Amino acid sequence: MNYQIELRHFIYFLAVAEELHYRKAAEKLFISQPGLSTQIKQMEEILGTQLFVRDKKKVQLTPAGAYLKKEVEFILNHLDQTKKQVKLIGSGQMGEVRIGFLGSAMQSVVPDLLLQLKEKFPGVHTTLEELSNRSQINAILADRLDLGFVRLARVPKGLEVKSVFEDTFSLVLPAGHVLDERDFKHIGQVANEDFILFSQDYSPMYYDTVLSICEDSGFVPNVSHKSVHAQTIFKLVENKLGIAIVPTTLQHGFQMKVKFIEMKNIKQRAVLSMVWKSDNRNPALQNCMDLLLKL
Amino acid sequence: MNYQIELRHFIYFLAVAEELHYRKAAEKLFISQPGLSTQIKQMEEILGTQLFVRDKKKVQLTPAGAYLKKEVEFILNHLDQTKKQVKLIGSGQMGEVRIGFLGSAMQSVVPDLLLQLKEKFPGVHTTLEELSNRSQINAILADRLDLGFVRLARVPKGLEVKSVFEDTFSLVLPAGHVLDERDFKHIGQVANEDFILFSQDYSPMYYDTVLSICEDSGFVPNVSHKSVHAQTIFKLVENKLGIAIVPTTLQHGFQMKVKFIEMKNIKQRAVLSMVWKSDNRNPALQNCMDLLLKL
DNA sequence: TCTATTTGATAATTCATACTTATTGATTAT
DNA sequence: ATAATCAATAAGTATGAATTATCAAATAGA
């Protein structure tokens, strides 16, 4: 009667919370459904709180269950990371920093940073993952990621941000476009063209900034396509399906039949920021931040 | 051979890490020393890392063990906190109650109620949304809302209603109108004026009631304008585009050049009711209702 | 050098309980 | 109506965490 919560409970709970279906969850866990039922029930008894509502053909989380789900996700992620760190420290290496980045960050600062990190802390292993702004924020909050490179004006409470690179914007035109660098005065000259932009979901800040650039020239762009890949955007421009506005450094690393016209005379900049959790417990990240904040 | 780490391991580990002495740690844990030894050993096997150095008469933490100790402390603390929170949310002392209300409820009961709620359950967070009767009912049925303040005679099955406030009706006239409070006897005196009422969609009950008030005086009102905003109605009256009949408490909170004549002698009342779902699972709402139903 | 004492690790055994299979009762779909 | 699907319950099994008993190694005191 006087049991203790165990990690097993959490893993089972998470499976049910995700599937909202006992049999499916049990299959995923490779255990029998009755076993799962009793374990969840026991868990509810230990916590003294109902976690699921099972009424007639459907399983749902209670408010307490929904809260617990978030916490359990965090705890299990943190535990995984801790296990890795323990192994690394135990084997004499220093640790791991899990880094997320927007595709557009790979052209400018991130490679530099990785080189510096490798030099100063050869023992620190880094993992890299290309993710959207939103995914990075969520991953950092859930402790699946230590450090993110995003383009965001604001971040949730509990996270710290530091701007690391300010880039001008460039107009991207098909190679044979009539407008040339010499003739270019302002963006209003291409107001009638179709625009190809990064999706608003992918980077709201980028989207807003581009709109504000156009607004400053007195027009609302006609957005014909949206994409999350620079590659795709350039390809579309190359095929004359529209023109684009992107951070200037994005021109490096792609072989495309497009021309870039840097817009130095406008005030808007593409700001790339680092984000991390104020209370991140990864000792390798501490070292990493000490280095990075000095740059 | 293929075990999993469990919280038990962490608790045992922490005891040993604190005591640096197996027998003493075992005593503290109320288990036998050999049991503790095997569990720690198993833990080291699972993690693939040595956590303690036991050489000749003394037990000490390895670097990996020292790191793990810090993390285990954090995890166990966080877990304790989470358990407490889950209990609080489960018992309704903490959580969120999503409240909808008709604009006209903001003048009378809702603010009072919120104050009382904050006082008794400081942990319960409330969200407020101004919605029409119909929108509130739909939102409650769809579980997007926990509690609504409506003016309705009937509600769909599965919902509960309780009248919370009965307001008299007032006649709203332009400031310079010939009819005065002293001269006023019955609504028939203004039978020939244009009437400005809340839309029938917005509150069918209000609309019906106003019609019945007029009917009792033997006339059918000429409705020239309809609106969903009290603000608009008063503005129209101010500009002599008609007169209105509204719940009396609506006169508070607006700065308008209109005069109110309260009609105490008629039987009709503007009834404000609470609505909620009988089988709402939100524990915070349960507490909220316990409080409210006592008033 | 010999005990006596203390340490953590083994060995053998016991016992709690997480898990299994079999079944039920309730609900929905055909 | 019949079949199918769901979670809960019941009874039995087996895994492994605990126990007791013991050991080997180290220290300290005579």
Tab-separated table of N, CA, C and O in Angstrom, chain A residues 39-135:
chain	number	residue	atom	x	y	z
A	39	GLN	N	-0.449	-0.170	-13.172
A	39	GLN	CA	0.651	0.725	-12.821
A	39	GLN	C	0.199	2.186	-12.814
A	39	GLN	O	0.567	2.952	-11.926
A	40	ILE	N	-0.596	2.552	-13.791
A	40	ILE	CA	-1.096	3.932	-13.838
A	40	ILE	C	-2.001	4.194	-12.634
A	40	ILE	O	-1.913	5.237	-11.992
A	41	LYS	N	-2.808	3.204	-12.342
A	41	LYS	CA	-3.713	3.350	-11.200
A	41	LYS	C	-2.914	3.537	-9.908
A	41	LYS	O	-3.217	4.392	-9.080
A	42	GLN	N	-1.884	2.703	-9.783
A	42	GLN	CA	-1.024	2.800	-8.608
A	42	GLN	C	-0.402	4.194	-8.515
A	42	GLN	O	-0.335	4.790	-7.443
A	43	MET	N	0.039	4.671	-9.665
A	43	MET	CA	0.656	5.992	-9.717
A	43	MET	C	-0.321	7.053	-9.224
A	43	MET	O	0.050	7.939	-8.446
A	44	GLU	N	-1.559	6.943	-9.651
A	44	GLU	CA	-2.576	7.906	-9.216
A	44	GLU	C	-2.798	7.812	-7.710
A	44	GLU	O	-3.012	8.824	-7.047
A	45	GLU	N	-2.711	6.581	-7.194
A	45	GLU	CA	-2.875	6.403	-5.752
A	45	GLU	C	-1.723	7.054	-4.996
A	45	GLU	O	-1.928	7.741	-4.009
A	46	ILE	N	-0.514	6.815	-5.482
A	46	ILE	CA	0.656	7.384	-4.814
A	46	ILE	C	0.577	8.903	-4.805
A	46	ILE	O	0.819	9.547	-3.791
A	47	LEU	N	0.235	9.475	-5.960
A	47	LEU	CA	0.188	10.929	-6.062
A	47	LEU	C	-1.077	11.495	-5.419
A	47	LEU	O	-1.173	12.693	-5.193
A	48	GLY	N	-2.035	10.614	-5.137
A	48	GLY	CA	-3.281	11.085	-4.549
A	48	GLY	C	-4.070	11.976	-5.488
A	48	GLY	O	-4.829	12.832	-5.050
A	49	THR	N	-3.876	11.775	-6.780
A	49	THR	CA	-4.509	12.651	-7.769
A	49	THR	C	-4.846	11.861	-9.020
A	49	THR	O	-4.042	11.053	-9.472
A	50	GLN	N	-6.015	12.111	-9.555
A	50	GLN	CA	-6.365	11.458	-10.805
A	50	GLN	C	-5.605	12.124	-11.950
A	50	GLN	O	-5.515	13.343	-12.026
A	51	LEU	N	-5.028	11.305	-12.811
A	51	LEU	CA	-4.231	11.841	-13.915
A	51	LEU	C	-4.949	11.732	-15.248
A	51	LEU	O	-4.733	12.534	-16.149
A	52	PHE	N	-5.782	10.703	-15.374
A	52	PHE	CA	-6.540	10.525	-16.610
A	52	PHE	C	-8.026	10.449	-16.299
A	52	PHE	O	-8.427	9.972	-15.244
A	53	VAL	N	-8.823	10.912	-17.242
A	53	VAL	CA	-10.259	10.677	-17.196
A	53	VAL	C	-10.534	9.563	-18.180
A	53	VAL	O	-10.272	9.694	-19.367
A	54	ARG	N	-10.994	8.409	-17.676
A	54	ARG	CA	-11.390	7.342	-18.601
A	54	ARG	C	-12.887	7.232	-18.526
A	54	ARG	O	-13.418	6.606	-17.630
A	55	ASP	N	-13.575	7.907	-19.408
A	55	ASP	CA	-15.015	7.721	-19.383
A	55	ASP	C	-15.499	7.319	-20.765
A	55	ASP	O	-15.355	8.025	-21.734
A	56	LYS	N	-16.017	6.133	-20.841
A	56	LYS	CA	-16.695	5.624	-22.013
A	56	LYS	C	-15.904	5.884	-23.288
A	56	LYS	O	-16.097	6.873	-23.974
A	57	LYS	N	-15.003	4.981	-23.539
A	57	LYS	CA	-14.378	4.945	-24.872
A	57	LYS	C	-13.330	6.026	-25.110
A	57	LYS	O	-12.802	6.128	-26.198
A	58	LYS	N	-13.059	6.873	-24.130
A	58	LYS	CA	-11.937	7.780	-24.398
A	58	LYS	C	-11.133	8.114	-23.146
A	58	LYS	O	-11.670	8.251	-22.060
A	59	VAL	N	-9.827	8.214	-23.356
A	59	VAL	CA	-8.894	8.504	-22.274
A	59	VAL	C	-8.382	9.916	-22.468
A	59	VAL	O	-7.962	10.270	-23.562
A	60	GLN	N	-8.456	10.728	-21.407
A	60	GLN	CA	-7.957	12.093	-21.525
A	60	GLN	C	-7.211	12.515	-20.278
A	60	GLN	O	-7.442	11.989	-19.196
A	61	LEU	N	-6.310	13.484	-20.442
A	61	LEU	CA	-5.542	13.983	-19.317
A	61	LEU	C	-6.376	14.953	-18.488
A	61	LEU	O	-7.102	15.774	-19.036
A	62	THR	N	-6.263	14.857	-17.173
A	62	THR	CA	-6.820	15.890	-16.306
A	62	THR	C	-5.851	17.068	-16.302
A	62	THR	O	-4.730	16.938	-16.788
A	63	PRO	N	-6.252	18.221	-15.770
A	63	PRO	CA	-5.304	19.338	-15.679
A	63	PRO	C	-4.022	18.927	-14.950
A	63	PRO	O	-2.920	19.267	-15.379
A	64	ALA	N	-4.180	18.188	-13.849
A	64	ALA	CA	-3.002	17.740	-13.109
A	64	ALA	C	-2.143	16.834	-13.983
A	64	ALA	O	-0.919	16.920	-13.974
A	65	GLY	N	-2.796	15.965	-14.758
A	65	GLY	CA	-2.070	15.071	-15.647
A	65	GLY	C	-1.328	15.830	-16.723
A	65	GLY	O	-0.190	15.507	-17.051
A	66	ALA	N	-1.978	16.857	-17.261
A	66	ALA	CA	-1.343	17.653	-18.311
A	66	ALA	C	-0.095	18.339	-17.761
A	66	ALA	O	0.952	18.386	-18.419
A	67	TYR	N	-0.216	18.847	-16.544
A	67	TYR	CA	0.952	19.474	-15.912
A	67	TYR	C	2.061	18.448	-15.713
A	67	TYR	O	3.213	18.682	-16.057
A	68	LEU	N	1.672	17.294	-15.186
A	68	LEU	CA	2.668	16.260	-14.920
A	68	LEU	C	3.364	15.828	-16.203
A	68	LEU	O	4.569	15.566	-16.199
A	69	LYS	N	2.621	15.764	-17.281
A	69	LYS	CA	3.222	15.331	-18.551
A	69	LYS	C	4.412	16.225	-18.909
A	69	LYS	O	5.497	15.735	-19.220
A	70	LYS	N	4.187	17.529	-18.829
A	70	LYS	CA	5.260	18.471	-19.160
A	70	LYS	C	6.477	18.234	-18.271
A	70	LYS	O	7.614	18.203	-18.741
A	71	GLU	N	6.216	18.070	-16.985
A	71	GLU	CA	7.312	17.899	-16.045
A	71	GLU	C	8.048	16.584	-16.284
A	71	GLU	O	9.271	16.516	-16.208
A	72	VAL	N	7.274	15.539	-16.553
A	72	VAL	CA	7.881	14.226	-16.783
A	72	VAL	C	8.752	14.267	-18.032
A	72	VAL	O	9.854	13.716	-18.044
A	73	GLU	N	8.272	14.947	-19.050
A	73	GLU	CA	9.092	15.087	-20.256
A	73	GLU	C	10.417	15.743	-19.908
A	73	GLU	O	11.486	15.280	-20.307
A	74	PHE	N	10.307	16.814	-19.141
A	74	PHE	CA	11.524	17.516	-18.741
A	74	PHE	C	12.443	16.605	-17.948
A	74	PHE	O	13.636	16.500	-18.233
A	75	ILE	N	11.893	15.937	-16.959
A	75	ILE	CA	12.713	15.112	-16.075
A	75	ILE	C	13.398	13.993	-16.858
A	75	ILE	O	14.590	13.747	-16.695
A	76	LEU	N	12.653	13.341	-17.722
A	76	LEU	CA	13.242	12.227	-18.471
A	76	LEU	C	14.326	12.722	-19.437
A	76	LEU	O	15.367	12.073	-19.587
A	77	ASN	N	14.074	13.864	-20.066
A	77	ASN	CA	15.108	14.424	-20.936
A	77	ASN	C	16.358	14.769	-20.142
A	77	ASN	O	17.478	14.465	-20.553
A	78	HIS	N	16.122	15.426	-19.023
A	78	HIS	CA	17.248	15.841	-18.193
A	78	HIS	C	18.039	14.623	-17.728
A	78	HIS	O	19.267	14.652	-17.667
A	79	LEU	N	17.323	13.577	-17.440
A	79	LEU	CA	17.951	12.348	-16.975
A	79	LEU	C	18.817	11.730	-18.069
A	79	LEU	O	19.949	11.295	-17.803
A	80	ASP	N	18.290	11.693	-19.259
A	80	ASP	CA	19.055	11.168	-20.391
A	80	ASP	C	20.364	11.926	-20.536
A	80	ASP	O	21.435	11.334	-20.662
A	81	GLN	N	20.232	13.241	-20.507
A	81	GLN	CA	21.408	14.084	-20.672
A	81	GLN	C	22.392	13.833	-19.540
A	81	GLN	O	23.596	13.739	-19.753
A	82	THR	N	21.860	13.717	-18.322
A	82	THR	CA	22.721	13.479	-17.172
A	82	THR	C	23.481	12.165	-17.328
A	82	THR	O	24.678	12.093	-17.060
A	83	LYS	N	22.776	11.125	-17.767
A	83	LYS	CA	23.431	9.834	-17.966
A	83	LYS	C	24.587	9.964	-18.944
A	83	LYS	O	25.677	9.452	-18.706
A	84	LYS	N	24.327	10.682	-20.048
A	84	LYS	CA	25.385	10.883	-21.052
A	84	LYS	C	26.575	11.592	-20.445
A	84	LYS	O	27.723	11.194	-20.622
A	85	GLN	N	26.267	12.676	-19.710
A	85	GLN	CA	27.334	13.468	-19.110
A	85	GLN	C	28.152	12.622	-18.149
A	85	GLN	O	29.378	12.697	-18.137
A	86	VAL	N	27.463	11.836	-17.348
A	86	VAL	CA	28.170	10.996	-16.381
A	86	VAL	C	29.133	10.078	-17.113
A	86	VAL	O	30.292	9.928	-16.722
A	87	LYS	N	28.648	9.485	-18.195
A	87	LYS	CA	29.502	8.586	-18.974
A	87	LYS	C	30.704	9.326	-19.525
A	87	LYS	O	31.829	8.828	-19.467
A	88	LEU	N	30.452	10.522	-20.082
A	88	LEU	CA	31.542	11.283	-20.688
A	88	LEU	C	32.570	11.684	-19.648
A	88	LEU	O	33.774	11.562	-19.861
A	89	ILE	N	32.069	12.177	-18.512
A	89	ILE	CA	32.997	12.570	-17.451
A	89	ILE	C	33.750	11.338	-16.963
A	89	ILE	O	34.962	11.377	-16.772
A	90	GLY	N	33.001	10.243	-16.805
A	90	GLY	CA	33.621	9.007	-16.337
A	90	GLY	C	34.697	8.506	-17.281
A	90	GLY	O	35.678	7.903	-16.854
A	91	SER	N	34.516	8.780	-18.562
A	91	SER	CA	35.505	8.300	-19.527
A	91	SER	C	36.560	9.362	-19.820
A	91	SER	O	37.331	9.235	-20.765
A	92	GLY	N	36.561	10.422	-19.009
A	92	GLY	CA	37.620	11.409	-19.119
A	92	GLY	C	37.332	12.544	-20.079
A	92	GLY	O	38.059	13.520	-20.117
A	93	GLN	N	36.268	12.426	-20.864
A	93	GLN	CA	35.932	13.548	-21.734
A	93	GLN	C	35.209	14.597	-20.915
A	93	GLN	O	34.863	14.385	-19.762
A	94	MET	N	34.928	15.714	-21.519
A	94	MET	CA	34.364	16.796	-20.719
A	94	MET	C	32.847	16.846	-20.727
A	94	MET	O	32.224	17.173	-19.743
A	95	GLY	N	32.262	16.632	-21.841
A	95	GLY	CA	30.819	16.745	-21.857
A	95	GLY	C	30.286	17.016	-23.244
A	95	GLY	O	31.008	16.959	-24.220
A	96	GLU	N	28.992	17.319	-23.292
A	96	GLU	CA	28.324	17.507	-24.571
A	96	GLU	C	27.484	18.777	-24.532
A	96	GLU	O	26.826	19.043	-23.542
A	97	VAL	N	27.545	19.537	-25.589
A	97	VAL	CA	26.654	20.687	-25.732
A	97	VAL	C	25.777	20.443	-26.944
A	97	VAL	O	26.270	20.216	-28.043
A	98	ARG	N	24.469	20.479	-26.708
A	98	ARG	CA	23.518	20.216	-27.799
A	98	ARG	C	23.057	21.552	-28.386
A	98	ARG	O	22.422	22.352	-27.714
A	99	ILE	N	23.400	21.771	-29.631
A	99	ILE	CA	23.156	23.069	-30.261
A	99	ILE	C	22.112	22.942	-31.356
A	99	ILE	O	22.139	22.007	-32.151
A	100	GLY	N	21.181	23.873	-31.361
A	100	GLY	CA	20.222	23.965	-32.454
A	100	GLY	C	20.480	25.234	-33.237
A	100	GLY	O	21.029	26.197	-32.698
A	101	PHE	N	20.114	25.247	-34.492
A	101	PHE	CA	20.348	26.456	-35.279
A	101	PHE	C	19.369	26.558	-36.439
A	101	PHE	O	18.889	25.553	-36.959
A	102	LEU	N	19.094	27.788	-36.799
A	102	LEU	CA	18.355	28.066	-38.028
A	102	LEU	C	19.287	27.818	-39.200
A	102	LEU	O	20.480	28.115	-39.114
A	103	GLY	N	18.757	27.314	-40.283
A	103	GLY	CA	19.578	27.083	-41.463
A	103	GLY	C	20.422	28.292	-41.830
A	103	GLY	O	21.605	28.177	-42.145
A	104	SER	N	19.828	29.476	-41.693
A	104	SER	CA	20.536	30.677	-42.129
A	104	SER	C	21.699	31.051	-41.214
A	104	SER	O	22.470	31.943	-41.512
A	105	ALA	N	21.840	30.372	-40.071
A	105	ALA	CA	22.947	30.685	-39.164
A	105	ALA	C	24.213	29.937	-39.560
A	105	ALA	O	25.310	30.265	-39.124
A	106	MET	N	24.038	28.910	-40.376
A	106	MET	CA	25.176	28.087	-40.759
A	106	MET	C	26.151	28.829	-41.678
A	106	MET	O	27.288	28.423	-41.841
A	107	GLN	N	25.681	29.902	-42.289
A	107	GLN	CA	26.537	30.629	-43.221
A	107	GLN	C	27.433	31.628	-42.497
A	107	GLN	O	28.440	32.065	-43.029
A	108	SER	N	27.043	32.017	-41.303
A	108	SER	CA	27.793	33.098	-40.669
A	108	SER	C	28.537	32.676	-39.419
A	108	SER	O	29.682	32.228	-39.480
A	109	VAL	N	27.883	32.727	-38.275
A	109	VAL	CA	28.601	32.608	-37.012
A	109	VAL	C	28.836	31.190	-36.504
A	109	VAL	O	29.882	30.898	-35.926
A	110	VAL	N	27.868	30.319	-36.695
A	110	VAL	CA	27.943	29.017	-36.042
A	110	VAL	C	29.231	28.234	-36.351
A	110	VAL	O	29.875	27.733	-35.429
A	111	PRO	N	29.656	28.153	-37.609
A	111	PRO	CA	30.889	27.402	-37.868
A	111	PRO	C	32.088	27.979	-37.123
A	111	PRO	O	32.865	27.236	-36.509
A	112	ASP	N	32.217	29.298	-37.143
A	112	ASP	CA	33.272	29.986	-36.392
A	112	ASP	C	33.310	29.540	-34.951
A	112	ASP	O	34.339	29.143	-34.405
A	113	LEU	N	32.130	29.654	-34.365
A	113	LEU	CA	31.957	29.350	-32.967
A	113	LEU	C	32.366	27.921	-32.645
A	113	LEU	O	33.065	27.657	-31.659
A	114	LEU	N	31.967	27.002	-33.499
A	114	LEU	CA	32.290	25.600	-33.259
A	114	LEU	C	33.796	25.390	-33.288
A	114	LEU	O	34.354	24.655	-32.472
A	115	LEU	N	34.460	26.052	-34.219
A	115	LEU	CA	35.914	25.937	-34.311
A	115	LEU	C	36.579	26.417	-33.024
A	115	LEU	O	37.447	25.751	-32.466
A	116	GLN	N	36.151	27.585	-32.568
A	116	GLN	CA	36.721	28.158	-31.345
A	116	GLN	C	36.510	27.233	-30.152
A	116	GLN	O	37.391	27.065	-29.308
A	117	LEU	N	35.314	26.658	-30.109
A	117	LEU	CA	34.962	25.780	-28.998
A	117	LEU	C	35.857	24.546	-29.009
A	117	LEU	O	36.408	24.145	-27.980
A	118	LYS	N	36.002	23.964	-30.178
A	118	LYS	CA	36.859	22.780	-30.329
A	118	LYS	C	38.279	23.073	-29.873
A	118	LYS	O	38.933	22.239	-29.247
A	119	GLU	N	38.743	24.293	-30.189
A	119	GLU	CA	40.113	24.648	-29.866
A	119	GLU	C	40.311	24.784	-28.369
A	119	GLU	O	41.232	24.218	-27.791
A	120	LYS	N	39.366	25.515	-27.735
A	120	LYS	CA	39.511	25.785	-26.299
A	120	LYS	C	39.132	24.579	-25.452
A	120	LYS	O	39.711	24.351	-24.402
A	121	PHE	N	38.118	23.858	-25.866
A	121	PHE	CA	37.659	22.708	-25.090
A	121	PHE	C	37.597	21.467	-25.974
A	121	PHE	O	36.522	21.046	-26.386
A	122	PRO	N	38.751	20.897	-26.236
A	122	PRO	CA	38.776	19.755	-27.162
A	122	PRO	C	37.938	18.581	-26.650
A	122	PRO	O	37.495	17.758	-27.434
A	123	GLY	N	37.716	18.552	-25.354
A	123	GLY	CA	36.941	17.441	-24.815
A	123	GLY	C	35.443	17.590	-25.000
A	123	GLY	O	34.697	16.628	-24.906
A	124	VAL	N	35.012	18.789	-25.254
A	124	VAL	CA	33.569	19.028	-25.358
A	124	VAL	C	33.057	18.593	-26.727
A	124	VAL	O	33.517	19.068	-27.756
A	125	HIS	N	32.120	17.706	-26.663
A	125	HIS	CA	31.513	17.212	-27.892
A	125	HIS	C	30.257	18.013	-28.200
A	125	HIS	O	29.502	18.335	-27.300
A	126	THR	N	30.069	18.369	-29.452
A	126	THR	CA	28.869	19.127	-29.802
A	126	THR	C	27.972	18.326	-30.735
A	126	THR	O	28.449	17.613	-31.598
A	127	THR	N	26.676	18.442	-30.516
A	127	THR	CA	25.738	17.884	-31.489
A	127	THR	C	24.977	19.042	-32.109
A	127	THR	O	24.663	20.022	-31.441
A	128	LEU	N	24.712	18.946	-33.400
A	128	LEU	CA	24.075	20.032	-34.130
A	128	LEU	C	22.773	19.560	-34.741
A	128	LEU	O	22.687	18.440	-35.238
A	129	GLU	N	21.786	20.425	-34.697
A	129	GLU	CA	20.510	20.059	-35.280
A	129	GLU	C	19.872	21.303	-35.876
A	129	GLU	O	19.771	22.324	-35.205
A	130	GLU	N	19.475	21.210	-37.124
A	130	GLU	CA	18.812	22.345	-37.750
A	130	GLU	C	17.336	22.317	-37.382
A	130	GLU	O	16.646	21.330	-37.634
A	131	LEU	N	16.861	23.405	-36.764
A	131	LEU	CA	15.481	23.454	-36.282
A	131	LEU	C	14.901	24.839	-36.507
A	131	LEU	O	15.635	25.813	-36.646
A	132	SER	N	13.586	24.922	-36.494
A	132	SER	CA	12.925	26.220	-36.601
A	132	SER	C	13.086	26.977	-35.291
A	132	SER	O	13.462	26.410	-34.269
A	133	ASN	N	12.794	28.264	-35.323
A	133	ASN	CA	12.833	29.068	-34.098
A	133	ASN	C	12.029	28.421	-32.991
A	133	ASN	O	12.510	28.215	-31.879
A	134	ARG	N	10.782	28.122	-33.325
A	134	ARG	CA	9.860	27.596	-32.320
A	134	ARG	C	10.339	26.273	-31.747
A	134	ARG	O	10.328	26.051	-30.537
A	135	SER	N	10.795	25.380	-32.639
A	135	SER	CA	11.265	24.077	-32.173
A	135	SER	C	12.449	24.239	-31.236
A	135	SER	O	12.567	23.522	-30.247
